[in-house]
Structures are given as structure tokens and as C-alpha cells.
mmCIF file of C-alpha atoms and ligand atoms in Angstrom:
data_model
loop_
_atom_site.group_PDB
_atom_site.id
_atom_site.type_symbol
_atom_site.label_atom_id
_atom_site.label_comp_id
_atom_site.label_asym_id
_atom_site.label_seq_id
_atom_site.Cartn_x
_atom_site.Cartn_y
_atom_site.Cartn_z
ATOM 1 C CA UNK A 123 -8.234 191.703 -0.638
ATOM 2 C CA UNK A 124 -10.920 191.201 -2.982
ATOM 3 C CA UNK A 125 -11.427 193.439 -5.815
ATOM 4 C CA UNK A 126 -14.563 195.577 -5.534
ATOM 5 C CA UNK A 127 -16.626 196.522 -8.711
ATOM 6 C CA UNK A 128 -19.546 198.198 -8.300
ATOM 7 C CA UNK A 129 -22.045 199.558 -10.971
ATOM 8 C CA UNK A 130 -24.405 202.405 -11.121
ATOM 9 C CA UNK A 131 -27.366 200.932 -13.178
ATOM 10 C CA UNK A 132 -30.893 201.948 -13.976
ATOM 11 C CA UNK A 133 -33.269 198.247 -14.899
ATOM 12 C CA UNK A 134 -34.477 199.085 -18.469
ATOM 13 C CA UNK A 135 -31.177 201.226 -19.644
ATOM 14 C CA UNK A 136 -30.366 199.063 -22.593
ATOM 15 C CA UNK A 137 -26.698 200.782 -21.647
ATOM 16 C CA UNK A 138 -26.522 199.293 -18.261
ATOM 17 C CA UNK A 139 -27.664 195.949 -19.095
ATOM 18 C CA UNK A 140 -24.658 195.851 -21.853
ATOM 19 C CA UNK A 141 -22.559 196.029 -18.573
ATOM 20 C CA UNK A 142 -24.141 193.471 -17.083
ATOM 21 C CA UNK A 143 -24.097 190.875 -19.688
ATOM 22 C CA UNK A 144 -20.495 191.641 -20.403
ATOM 23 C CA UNK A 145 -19.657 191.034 -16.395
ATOM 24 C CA UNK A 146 -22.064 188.347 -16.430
ATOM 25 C CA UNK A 147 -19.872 186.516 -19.453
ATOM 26 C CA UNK A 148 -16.813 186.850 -17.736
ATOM 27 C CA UNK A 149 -17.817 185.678 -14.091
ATOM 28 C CA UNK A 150 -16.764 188.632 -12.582
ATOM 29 C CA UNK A 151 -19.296 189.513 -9.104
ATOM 30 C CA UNK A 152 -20.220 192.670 -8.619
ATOM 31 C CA UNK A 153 -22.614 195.305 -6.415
ATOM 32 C CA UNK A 154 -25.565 196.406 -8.402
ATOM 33 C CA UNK A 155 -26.734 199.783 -7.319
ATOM 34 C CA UNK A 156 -30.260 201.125 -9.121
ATOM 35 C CA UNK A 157 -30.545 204.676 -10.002
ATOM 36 C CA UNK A 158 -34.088 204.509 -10.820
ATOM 37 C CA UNK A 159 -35.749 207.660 -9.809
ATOM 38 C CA UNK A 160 -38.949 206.794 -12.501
ATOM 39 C CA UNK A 161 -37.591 208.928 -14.595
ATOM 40 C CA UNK A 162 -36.342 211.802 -12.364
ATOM 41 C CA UNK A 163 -33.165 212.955 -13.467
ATOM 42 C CA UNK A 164 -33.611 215.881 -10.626
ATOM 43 C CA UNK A 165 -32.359 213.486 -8.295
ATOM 44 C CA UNK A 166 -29.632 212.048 -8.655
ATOM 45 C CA UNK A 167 -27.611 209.765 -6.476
ATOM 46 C CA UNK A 168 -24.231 211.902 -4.961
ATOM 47 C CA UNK A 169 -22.447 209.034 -6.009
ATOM 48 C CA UNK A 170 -23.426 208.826 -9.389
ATOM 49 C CA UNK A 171 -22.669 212.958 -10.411
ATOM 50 C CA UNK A 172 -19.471 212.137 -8.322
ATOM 51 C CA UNK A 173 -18.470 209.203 -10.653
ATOM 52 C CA UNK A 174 -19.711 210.567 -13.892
ATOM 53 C CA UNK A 175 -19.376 214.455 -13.763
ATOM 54 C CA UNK A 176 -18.849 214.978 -17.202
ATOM 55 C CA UNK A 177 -22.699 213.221 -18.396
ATOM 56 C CA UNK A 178 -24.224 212.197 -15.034
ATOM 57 C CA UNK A 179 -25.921 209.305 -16.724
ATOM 58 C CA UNK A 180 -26.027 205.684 -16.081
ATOM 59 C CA UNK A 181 -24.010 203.638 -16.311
ATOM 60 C CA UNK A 182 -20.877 203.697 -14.328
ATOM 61 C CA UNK A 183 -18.523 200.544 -13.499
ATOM 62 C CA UNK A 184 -16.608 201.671 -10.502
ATOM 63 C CA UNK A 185 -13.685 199.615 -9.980
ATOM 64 C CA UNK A 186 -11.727 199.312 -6.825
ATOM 65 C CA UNK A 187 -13.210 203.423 -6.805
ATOM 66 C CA UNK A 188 -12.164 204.476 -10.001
ATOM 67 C CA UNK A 189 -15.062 204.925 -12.259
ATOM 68 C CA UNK A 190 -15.238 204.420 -15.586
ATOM 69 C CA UNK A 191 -18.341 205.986 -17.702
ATOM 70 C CA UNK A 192 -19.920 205.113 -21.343
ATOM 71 C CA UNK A 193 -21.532 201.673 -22.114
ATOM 72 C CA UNK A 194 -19.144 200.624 -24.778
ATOM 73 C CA UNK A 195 -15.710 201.907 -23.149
ATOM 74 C CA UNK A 196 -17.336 200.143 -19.767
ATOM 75 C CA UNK A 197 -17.538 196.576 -21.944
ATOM 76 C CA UNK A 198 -13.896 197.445 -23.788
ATOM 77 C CA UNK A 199 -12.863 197.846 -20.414
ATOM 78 C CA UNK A 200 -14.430 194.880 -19.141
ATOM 79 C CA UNK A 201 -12.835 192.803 -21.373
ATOM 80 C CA UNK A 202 -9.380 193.825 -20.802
ATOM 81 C CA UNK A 203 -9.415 194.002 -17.611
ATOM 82 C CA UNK A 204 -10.978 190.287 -16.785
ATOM 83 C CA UNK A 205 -9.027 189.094 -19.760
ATOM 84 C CA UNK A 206 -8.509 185.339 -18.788
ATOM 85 C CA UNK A 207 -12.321 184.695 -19.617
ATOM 86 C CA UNK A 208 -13.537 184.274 -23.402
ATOM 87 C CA UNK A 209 -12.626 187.202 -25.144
ATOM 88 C CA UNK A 210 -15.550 190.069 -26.343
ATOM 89 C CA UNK A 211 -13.469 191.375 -29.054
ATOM 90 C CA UNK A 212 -11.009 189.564 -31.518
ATOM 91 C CA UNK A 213 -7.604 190.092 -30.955
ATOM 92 C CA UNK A 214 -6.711 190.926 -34.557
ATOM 93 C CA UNK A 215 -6.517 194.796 -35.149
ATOM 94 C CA UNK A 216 -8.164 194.979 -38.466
ATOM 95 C CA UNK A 217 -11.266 192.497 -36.823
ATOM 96 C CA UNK A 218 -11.384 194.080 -33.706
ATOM 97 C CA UNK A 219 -11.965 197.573 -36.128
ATOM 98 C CA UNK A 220 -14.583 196.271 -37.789
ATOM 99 C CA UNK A 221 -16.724 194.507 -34.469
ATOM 100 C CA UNK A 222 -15.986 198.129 -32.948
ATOM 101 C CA UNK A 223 -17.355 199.566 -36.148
ATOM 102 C CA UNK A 224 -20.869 197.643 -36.143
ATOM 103 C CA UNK A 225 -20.959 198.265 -32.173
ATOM 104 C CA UNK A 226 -20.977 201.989 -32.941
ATOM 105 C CA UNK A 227 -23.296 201.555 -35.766
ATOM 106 C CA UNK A 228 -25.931 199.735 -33.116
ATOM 107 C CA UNK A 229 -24.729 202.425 -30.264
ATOM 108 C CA UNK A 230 -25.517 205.503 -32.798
ATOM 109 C CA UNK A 231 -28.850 203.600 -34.356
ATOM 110 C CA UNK A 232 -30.990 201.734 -32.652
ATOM 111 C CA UNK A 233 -32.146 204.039 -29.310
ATOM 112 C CA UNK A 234 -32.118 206.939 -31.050
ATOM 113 C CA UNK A 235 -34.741 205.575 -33.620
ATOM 114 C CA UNK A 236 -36.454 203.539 -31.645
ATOM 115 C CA UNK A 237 -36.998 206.202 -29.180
ATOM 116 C CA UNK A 238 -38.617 208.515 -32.059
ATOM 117 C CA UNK A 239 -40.549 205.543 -32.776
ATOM 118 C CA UNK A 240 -42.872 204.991 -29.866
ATOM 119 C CA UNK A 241 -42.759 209.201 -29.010
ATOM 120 C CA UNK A 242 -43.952 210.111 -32.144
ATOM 121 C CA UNK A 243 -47.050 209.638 -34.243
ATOM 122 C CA UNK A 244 -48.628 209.529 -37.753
ATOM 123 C CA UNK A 245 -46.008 210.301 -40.577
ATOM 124 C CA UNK A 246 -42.955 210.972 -38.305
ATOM 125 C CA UNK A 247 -43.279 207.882 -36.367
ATOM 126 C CA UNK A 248 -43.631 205.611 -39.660
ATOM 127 C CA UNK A 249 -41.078 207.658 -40.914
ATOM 128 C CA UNK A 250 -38.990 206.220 -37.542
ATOM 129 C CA UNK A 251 -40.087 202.930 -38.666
ATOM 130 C CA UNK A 252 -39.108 202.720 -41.754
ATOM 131 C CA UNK A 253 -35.733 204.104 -40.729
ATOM 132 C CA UNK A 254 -35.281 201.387 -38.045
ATOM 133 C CA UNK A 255 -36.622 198.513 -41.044
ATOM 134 C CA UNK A 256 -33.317 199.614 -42.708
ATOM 135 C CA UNK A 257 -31.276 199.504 -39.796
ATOM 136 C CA UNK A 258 -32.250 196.056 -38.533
ATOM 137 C CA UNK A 259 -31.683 194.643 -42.397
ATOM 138 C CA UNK A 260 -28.346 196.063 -42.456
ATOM 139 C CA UNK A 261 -27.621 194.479 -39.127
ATOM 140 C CA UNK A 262 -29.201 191.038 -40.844
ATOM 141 C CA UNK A 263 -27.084 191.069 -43.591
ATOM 142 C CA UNK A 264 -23.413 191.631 -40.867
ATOM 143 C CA UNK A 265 -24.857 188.850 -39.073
ATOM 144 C CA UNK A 266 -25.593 186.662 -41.893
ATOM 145 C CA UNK A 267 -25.163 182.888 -41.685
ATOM 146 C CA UNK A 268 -22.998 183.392 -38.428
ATOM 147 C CA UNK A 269 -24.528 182.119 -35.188
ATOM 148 C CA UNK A 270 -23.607 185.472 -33.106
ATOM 149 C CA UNK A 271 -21.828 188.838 -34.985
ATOM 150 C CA UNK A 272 -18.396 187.296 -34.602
ATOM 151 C CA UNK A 273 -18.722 183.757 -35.199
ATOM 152 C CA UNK A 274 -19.622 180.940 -33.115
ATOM 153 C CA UNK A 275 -18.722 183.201 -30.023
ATOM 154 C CA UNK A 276 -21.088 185.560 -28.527
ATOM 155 C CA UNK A 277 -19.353 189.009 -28.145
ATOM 156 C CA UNK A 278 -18.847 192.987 -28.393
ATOM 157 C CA UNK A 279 -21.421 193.460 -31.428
ATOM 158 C CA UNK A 280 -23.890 190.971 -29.267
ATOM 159 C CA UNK A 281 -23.289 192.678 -26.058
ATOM 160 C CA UNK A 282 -23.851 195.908 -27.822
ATOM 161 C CA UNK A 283 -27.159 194.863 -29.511
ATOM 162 C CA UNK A 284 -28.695 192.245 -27.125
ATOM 163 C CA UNK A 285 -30.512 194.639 -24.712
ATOM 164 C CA UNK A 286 -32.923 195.793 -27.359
ATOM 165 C CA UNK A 287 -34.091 192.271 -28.346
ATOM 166 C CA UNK A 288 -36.426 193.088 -25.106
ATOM 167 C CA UNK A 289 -37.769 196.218 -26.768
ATOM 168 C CA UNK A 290 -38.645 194.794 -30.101
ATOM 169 C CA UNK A 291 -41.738 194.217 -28.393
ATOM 170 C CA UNK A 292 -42.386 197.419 -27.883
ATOM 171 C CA UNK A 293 -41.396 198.921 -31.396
ATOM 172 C CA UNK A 294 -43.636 196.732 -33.061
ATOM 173 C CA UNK A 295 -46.294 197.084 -30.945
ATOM 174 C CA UNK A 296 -46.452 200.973 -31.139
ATOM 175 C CA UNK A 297 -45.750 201.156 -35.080
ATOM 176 C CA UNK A 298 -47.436 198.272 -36.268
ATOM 177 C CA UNK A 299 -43.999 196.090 -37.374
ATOM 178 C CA UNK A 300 -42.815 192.453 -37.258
ATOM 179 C CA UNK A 301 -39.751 191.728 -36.802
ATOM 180 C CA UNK A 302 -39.672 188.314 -37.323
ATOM 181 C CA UNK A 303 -41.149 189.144 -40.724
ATOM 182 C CA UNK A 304 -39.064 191.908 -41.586
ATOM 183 C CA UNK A 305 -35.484 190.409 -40.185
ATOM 184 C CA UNK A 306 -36.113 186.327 -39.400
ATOM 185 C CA UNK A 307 -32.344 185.762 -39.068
ATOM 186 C CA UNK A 308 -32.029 188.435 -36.903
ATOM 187 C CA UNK A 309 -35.194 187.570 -34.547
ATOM 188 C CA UNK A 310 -33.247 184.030 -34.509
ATOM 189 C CA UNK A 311 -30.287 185.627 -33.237
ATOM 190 C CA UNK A 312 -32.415 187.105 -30.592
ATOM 191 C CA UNK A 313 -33.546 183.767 -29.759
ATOM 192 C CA UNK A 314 -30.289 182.405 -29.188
ATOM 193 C CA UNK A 315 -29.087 185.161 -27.291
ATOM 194 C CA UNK A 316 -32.060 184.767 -24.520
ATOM 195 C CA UNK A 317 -30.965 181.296 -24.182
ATOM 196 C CA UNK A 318 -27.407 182.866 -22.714
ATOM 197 C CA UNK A 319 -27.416 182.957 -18.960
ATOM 198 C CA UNK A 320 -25.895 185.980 -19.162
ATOM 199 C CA UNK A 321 -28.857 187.961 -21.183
ATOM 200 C CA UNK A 322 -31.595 186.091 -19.738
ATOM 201 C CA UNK A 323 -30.831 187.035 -16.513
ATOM 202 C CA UNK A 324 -30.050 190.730 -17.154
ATOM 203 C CA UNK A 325 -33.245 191.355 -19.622
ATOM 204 C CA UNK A 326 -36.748 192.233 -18.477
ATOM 205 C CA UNK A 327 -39.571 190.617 -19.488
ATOM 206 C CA UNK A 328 -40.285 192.623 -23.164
ATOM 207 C CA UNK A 329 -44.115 193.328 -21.611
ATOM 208 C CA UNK A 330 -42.562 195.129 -18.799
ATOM 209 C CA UNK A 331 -40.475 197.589 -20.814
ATOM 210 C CA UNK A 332 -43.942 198.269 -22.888
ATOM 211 C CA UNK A 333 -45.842 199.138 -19.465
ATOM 212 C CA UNK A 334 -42.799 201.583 -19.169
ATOM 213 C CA UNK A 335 -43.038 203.061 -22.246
ATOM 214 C CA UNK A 336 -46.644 203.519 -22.018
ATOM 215 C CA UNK A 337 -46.274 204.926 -18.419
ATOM 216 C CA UNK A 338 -43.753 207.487 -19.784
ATOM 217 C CA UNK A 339 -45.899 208.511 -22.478
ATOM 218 C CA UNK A 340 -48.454 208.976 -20.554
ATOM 219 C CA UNK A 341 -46.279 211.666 -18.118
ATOM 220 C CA UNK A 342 -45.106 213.284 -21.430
ATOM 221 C CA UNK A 343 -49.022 213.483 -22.460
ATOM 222 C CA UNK A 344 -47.953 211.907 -25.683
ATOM 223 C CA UNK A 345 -50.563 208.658 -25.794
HETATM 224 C C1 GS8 B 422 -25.770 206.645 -22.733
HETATM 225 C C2 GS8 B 422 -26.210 206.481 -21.281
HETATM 226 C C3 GS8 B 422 -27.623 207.002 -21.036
HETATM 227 O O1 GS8 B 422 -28.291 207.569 -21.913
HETATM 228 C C4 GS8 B 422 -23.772 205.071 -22.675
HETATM 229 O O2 GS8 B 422 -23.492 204.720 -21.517
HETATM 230 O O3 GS8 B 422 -23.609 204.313 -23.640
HETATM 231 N N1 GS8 B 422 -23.910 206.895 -24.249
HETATM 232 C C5 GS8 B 422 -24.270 206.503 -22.906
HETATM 233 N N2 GS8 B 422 -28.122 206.797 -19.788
HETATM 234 C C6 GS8 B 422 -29.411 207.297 -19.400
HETATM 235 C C7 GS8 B 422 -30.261 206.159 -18.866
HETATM 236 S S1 GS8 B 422 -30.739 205.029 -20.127
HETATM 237 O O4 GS8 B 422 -31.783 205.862 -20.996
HETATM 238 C C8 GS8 B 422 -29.227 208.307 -18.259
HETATM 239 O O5 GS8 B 422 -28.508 208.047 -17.319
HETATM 240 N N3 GS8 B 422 -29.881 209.458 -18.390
HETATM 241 C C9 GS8 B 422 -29.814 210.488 -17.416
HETATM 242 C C10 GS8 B 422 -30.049 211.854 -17.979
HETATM 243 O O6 GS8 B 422 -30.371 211.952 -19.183
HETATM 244 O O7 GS8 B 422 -29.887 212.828 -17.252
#
């Protein structure tokens, strides 16, 4: 019998879509089931606060029924578990520390700031930008020459990192930044990272994520 694989998603969760990409890259099919409520956490699916007790977020794989929760252990898991595709991670201990050190590094960064960036305003929200100026250079400077974070092949660091390239548009548009200007290597690596199957097909179009933004700011009476 088949395997079945099944994942709870929600279409803009930067989270999800690492879960996609990652199944996407190793060919494996799966059952996509949305959780989007427009933002109403009240009501959640049965299935989902069955899977994921503990955090009741998005997203969960659930394979052959046994769910597994959190983005990154989802994409760890991933890999492991469909191992005869192109591995995510090196198989060297001391390289597969380091790609799991810059994937935490994106995990514990980018949302969080960019999330204060287009809630906030005036001196808080530049403050936000600012902060997420230094973040992107010190990703620029991992990536440097390299064509993805661990060489020529796209992986874990990439997975981690690729959903936000479709809410750049967004931070710069609601703090006034260019990311091209401020990190050109990086906006490269964007570039080559939409031309992927796997992250074209799983990213929204970068205008689309703005209209949400602006629609949740409007229900948080934050415009
Ligand atoms: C974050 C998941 C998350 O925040 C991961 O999987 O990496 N650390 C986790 N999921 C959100 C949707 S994306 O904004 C979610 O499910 N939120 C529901 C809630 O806050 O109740």
C-alpha cells in the first residue's frame, strides 16, 4: 500500500511552505489540507489540535497518521525519511551543525522582525528595520560567493529561508527598504531560488502576501 502523507498547511505560513518545498525537492506526493480560517485561530480544524496538541499551529506532516509538528524538525524529518533523493543537509556532523546553526538563526530572526516591521510604526518600526538590515547582511556574508547556503546544492538553510523571499516585498514596502540595495547577493539568491520548481510553485505572488498584510492591519486597526 501506498504511503500516505498528509500536511496541515495554512497558504502564506512561511513555515508550511518550508514543508512544501522540502517534499516538493524530494518528489514525495502528498494531500494538502488548508487551515486558513483568515486569521481565526478560534477555529480550528479537530484534526489539526488532534495532531499538534502541544502548539496547535500549522504545520503538521502526518505520515502514514503519525504527526510530526515544527517546520524545521518536519524538513529534518523529511529528509531522512525520503533519503534516496538529494540530500537537504550534509552528511558530515560538524557541516550538518553549522547548516542547522544558520537554519535556526533564519527560524529565530527573520518572522519575528519582520513581523514588528510592518505592525509597528515611526521609531519602533525603523528600529525593526534596521534590525532586519543586520540580519539579512549577516545572512549575505554565510552565503557569500556560494550559489545556494551549502554549495552548488539547494538545501536546509535554503528551505529554511526561501519562503520569505515572497515577503521582501512587503518589508520594504511598509519601511521604506531595498533589498536589492542593501543585500544584492542575497536578492540574487532569491532569484535563483524562484527559478526552482519546487519554490515557485509553493510561493505566492509577493503582491498577494502585501494585500494580506494590509488586510490584517487593517482588522488589528493598526494602518
Ligand atoms: C511556527 C508555526 C506557526 O507560527 C514552526 O512550525 O516552525 N515554530 C513553528 N504557525 C502559525 C501559522 S504561520 O504564522 C499558526 O499555526 N498559528 C496559530 C496560532 O497562533 O494559534
Amino acid at each position: 500500500m501506498a504511503e500516505a502523507v498528509v500536511l496541515l498547511g495554512l497558504w502564506v505560513s512561511p513555515f508550511a511552505q518550508r514543508c512544501r518545498i522540502a517534499l516538493a525537492e524530494k518528489g514525495v506526493a502528498y494531500e494538502y489540507k488548508e487551515e486558513y480560517k483568515e486569521e481565526d485561530w478560534t477555529n480550528k480544524s479537530p484534526l489539526l489540535l488532534q495532531s499538534n496538541p502541544v502548539h496547535k499551529k500549522v504545520p503538521v506532516l502526518i505520515h502514514d497518521g503519525k504527526p510530526v509538528c515544527e517546520s524545521l524538525i518536519i524538513v529534518q524529518y523529511i529528509d531522512e525519511v525520503w533519503s534516496d533523493g538529494a540530500p537537504l543537509l550534509p552528511a558530515d556532523p560538524y557541516a550538518r551543525a553549522q547548516t542547522r546553526f544558520w537554519g535556526d538563526f533564519v527560524d529565530k530572526k527573520i518572522y519575528e522582525c519582520g513581523t514588528r516591521l510592518w505592525k509597528l510604526k515611526g521609531e519602533a518600526q525603523q528600529e525593526a528595520k534596521k534590525e532586519l538590515i543586520v540580519i539579512l547582511k549577516l545572512l549575505e556574508a554565510e552565503l557569500g560567493d556560494k550559489k545556494y547556503f551549502g554549495g552548488d546544492a539547494f538545501g536546509y538553510v535554503d528551505i529554511t529561508l526561501a519562503p520569505f523571499i515572497a515577503w521582501f516585498y512587503t518589508y520594504e514596502t511598509c519601511a521604506g527598504l531595498s533589498v536589492e540595495a542593501e543585500v544584492p547577493k542575497l536578492a540574487a539568491w532569491g532569484r535563483r531560488c524562484m527559478e526552482r520548481e519546487s519554490v515557485a510553485k509553493t510561493l505566492y505572488d509577493p503582491l498577494k502576501v502585501y494585500e494580506f498584510v494590509c488586510q490584517l492591519k487593517k482588522k488589528y486597526g493598526i494602518e
